[in-house]
Structures are given as structure tokens and as C-alpha cells.
Amino acid sequence: MSDPVQSDNKHVVVALGELLWDMLPSGKRAGGAPTNFCYHAMKNGADGYAVSALGEDSLGDELEGEIKKAGIKHVIKRNAYPTGTVEVHLNEGIPTYDIVKDVAWDHIPFTKDMVDLIRQADAVCYGTLACRGQESHDTIMRLLDRVRPGTMKYFDINLRGDFYSKILIEEQLESATVFKINDEEISQLQTMFSIPGTVEEVAKWFLKEYDLDYVILTAGGEYSQVFAADGRESKVATPHVEVADTVGAGDSFSGVFCIEMLKGTPLHEAHKRAVNVAAFVCTKAGAWPEYPEELPDYVVEQGLE
């Protein structure tokens, strides 16, 4: 572990899963959805910890250095597999991914320091991709079984390639309290689960069926919508910005929404802040941009419902 968990009244947020290099046309940048989540939760007031694995290679050394430089605390194990890389292809800023298989983060071991950390977490983020390898799957699911009662378990489904199944999705939904999904993914799940109705009705089906606190539906450049178990809803139009790339934008949304809800921020305000940071990330290259002293306000009132 990089540091012991702090006792400075910050909320402890733990991200489980992939840590890798995004190989962009402009060069490689540190990334991986859970670690992106952790970075932005940390930048917005959380004590953020990444749990993952890196190879015993130069790419791993370099990536661990980037994690430390970014200020992300971590429990990162080194192993004999290569450090993860993803070839990112951009079409007008929109990424597609070629994810290398059988890499270090497919082999995250289950360790005592991970258990010690997870038992202090106020929120845990996870997704399907990191569970494509059996060792990491088993570690992540065992850790989720060890969180304290009341811990937010944030399932950002993050469907990539063929690295998922209905059985895995059901298993991870059973563990979740928050479920985030985009418009393309919800269409896939509507077919997979044979759910009739509109995307909003499908979102509410998951909310009720899996006894979730929140379902978050993002629809790219159009809008995002949050459905709460108590009937509250929030809908925010996506701001129009000059896009450098959208790598990590959804993860930044999740990290900000998570920490704002832990702070007790009202739902709609937490949602707006998450949208605003995601818009900012879209204006920068890579998933971990430096934050300015004050973020621009991209979300305008007339863009809200």
C-alpha cells in the first residue's frame, strides 16, 4: 500500500480493476476506468485509492511513477505479466479500443492489505472489464463481499469487446448499490435481459429488480439522467464543448458523482457537478488532466430539465 488510510475526515474511495497505458495517437497516457474514477474522486475531495496490478517491466515502473505523480494512493501488486496497454483509435475525438489480453491487471491477487483497505472504504468502484480474467474476478468479488454495511458500491458496467456475459453482469449487479450505464450499453442489456419499454423504463427496471439506490444513464452528447430509489430524478443536458478526446470523461463523471453524494450534496447539484467535470475532461487530452484553480462552468441553466 502506498500510504495508510488517512484519518483526516476525507471519504475513502477505492477503485478496483484495470490500470494501463492508453496508447493514443498523440502518445501514451496513464488510464484504466477504475483508476480514472479514483483520480477524479481524489481531485474533488476524496481519499482515493487504486487497487490493481502492474508488470515487472519498464512500462510498469513508468506507470507506477505516473500514479504517484498524480497523487493517487494505491495498492498495486507487481507480477510477471506485461503491464496493460490499450490501442486507442480516435474518430473525431470518439475513442475505440483494442485491449491487450492476459496482462498484469488480469492477475490482481487477493491480499490482506487490500482487505484492510476495503474495510475502511466509504465507496468502491468496479466494472466488468477487470473481471475478464479469473484471478482478478475472484479478487474483486471477494473484496466486494468484505465492505462495511452502507458502503456505496458503484458498478460502472463499461462493456468492452466480448469481455462480459449476462452471468457476470447479474453477479455484479447483485453486489451494487449504484449502477451506471450508457445509452449503447442499456440497449444491449435491454435485449440481453428481454426488458420491454423505453430506455428510461429499462433503467427503472434495473433500479427495482436489483434494489439499487441509483441508476445513472448517460447518453453521450445529448444528456444524462439519474434515477433514485425514492423516486427522485435528475436530468442534465450535455454541454457542447470543443472536444480534444472523450477518453475518461465517463469515469470522471462517476468519480465526481460518487464523492458529491458521499458529501451529502443534493442529487441534482451532484449531477450537475459531475457533468461539468466530464465536459472539462473532454476539452483535454487523456483521462487525467491537471485541474485549473477554478473549473469553467459548462453547465448552463437553460440546458437543464
Short mmCIF file of C-alpha atoms in Angstrom, two decimals, residues 2 5 9-10 19-20 31 34 40 53 62 78-79 105 122 132 138 142 153 157 177 203 206 249 287 291-292 305:
data_model
loop_
_atom_site.label_atom_id
_atom_site.label_comp_id
_atom_site.label_asym_id
_atom_site.label_seq_id
_atom_site.Cartn_x
_atom_site.Cartn_y
_atom_site.Cartn_z
CA SER A 2 1.33 3.47 -0.83
CA VAL A 5 -5.61 5.26 5.11
CA ASN A 9 -12.21 13.17 7.71
CA LYS A 10 -11.98 12.62 3.96
CA LEU A 19 -4.53 0.09 -14.66
CA LEU A 20 -2.93 0.57 -18.05
CA GLY A 31 -5.50 5.28 -17.67
CA PRO A 34 -11.37 2.49 -12.19
CA HIS A 40 -11.29 12.49 -10.26
CA ALA A 53 -1.51 -4.88 -10.72
CA GLU A 62 6.78 4.25 -15.55
CA ARG A 78 3.74 -6.31 -9.42
CA ASN A 79 3.74 -9.62 -11.28
CA TRP A 105 -4.27 -6.39 -14.24
CA ASP A 122 -16.93 4.63 2.02
CA ARG A 132 -12.40 -10.86 -17.65
CA ASP A 138 -12.22 -13.69 -7.83
CA ARG A 142 -14.17 -11.36 -2.64
CA LYS A 153 -20.76 0.01 -4.37
CA ILE A 157 -20.54 -1.51 -16.32
CA THR A 177 -25.89 -0.01 -4.85
CA ALA A 203 -33.28 1.96 -16.22
CA PHE A 206 -32.85 -2.36 -13.09
CA ALA A 249 -14.97 11.50 -19.45
CA ALA A 287 -8.07 10.91 -18.72
CA TYR A 291 -7.31 20.81 -12.86
CA PRO A 292 -7.25 24.62 -13.05
CA GLU A 305 -34.55 19.90 -17.05
#
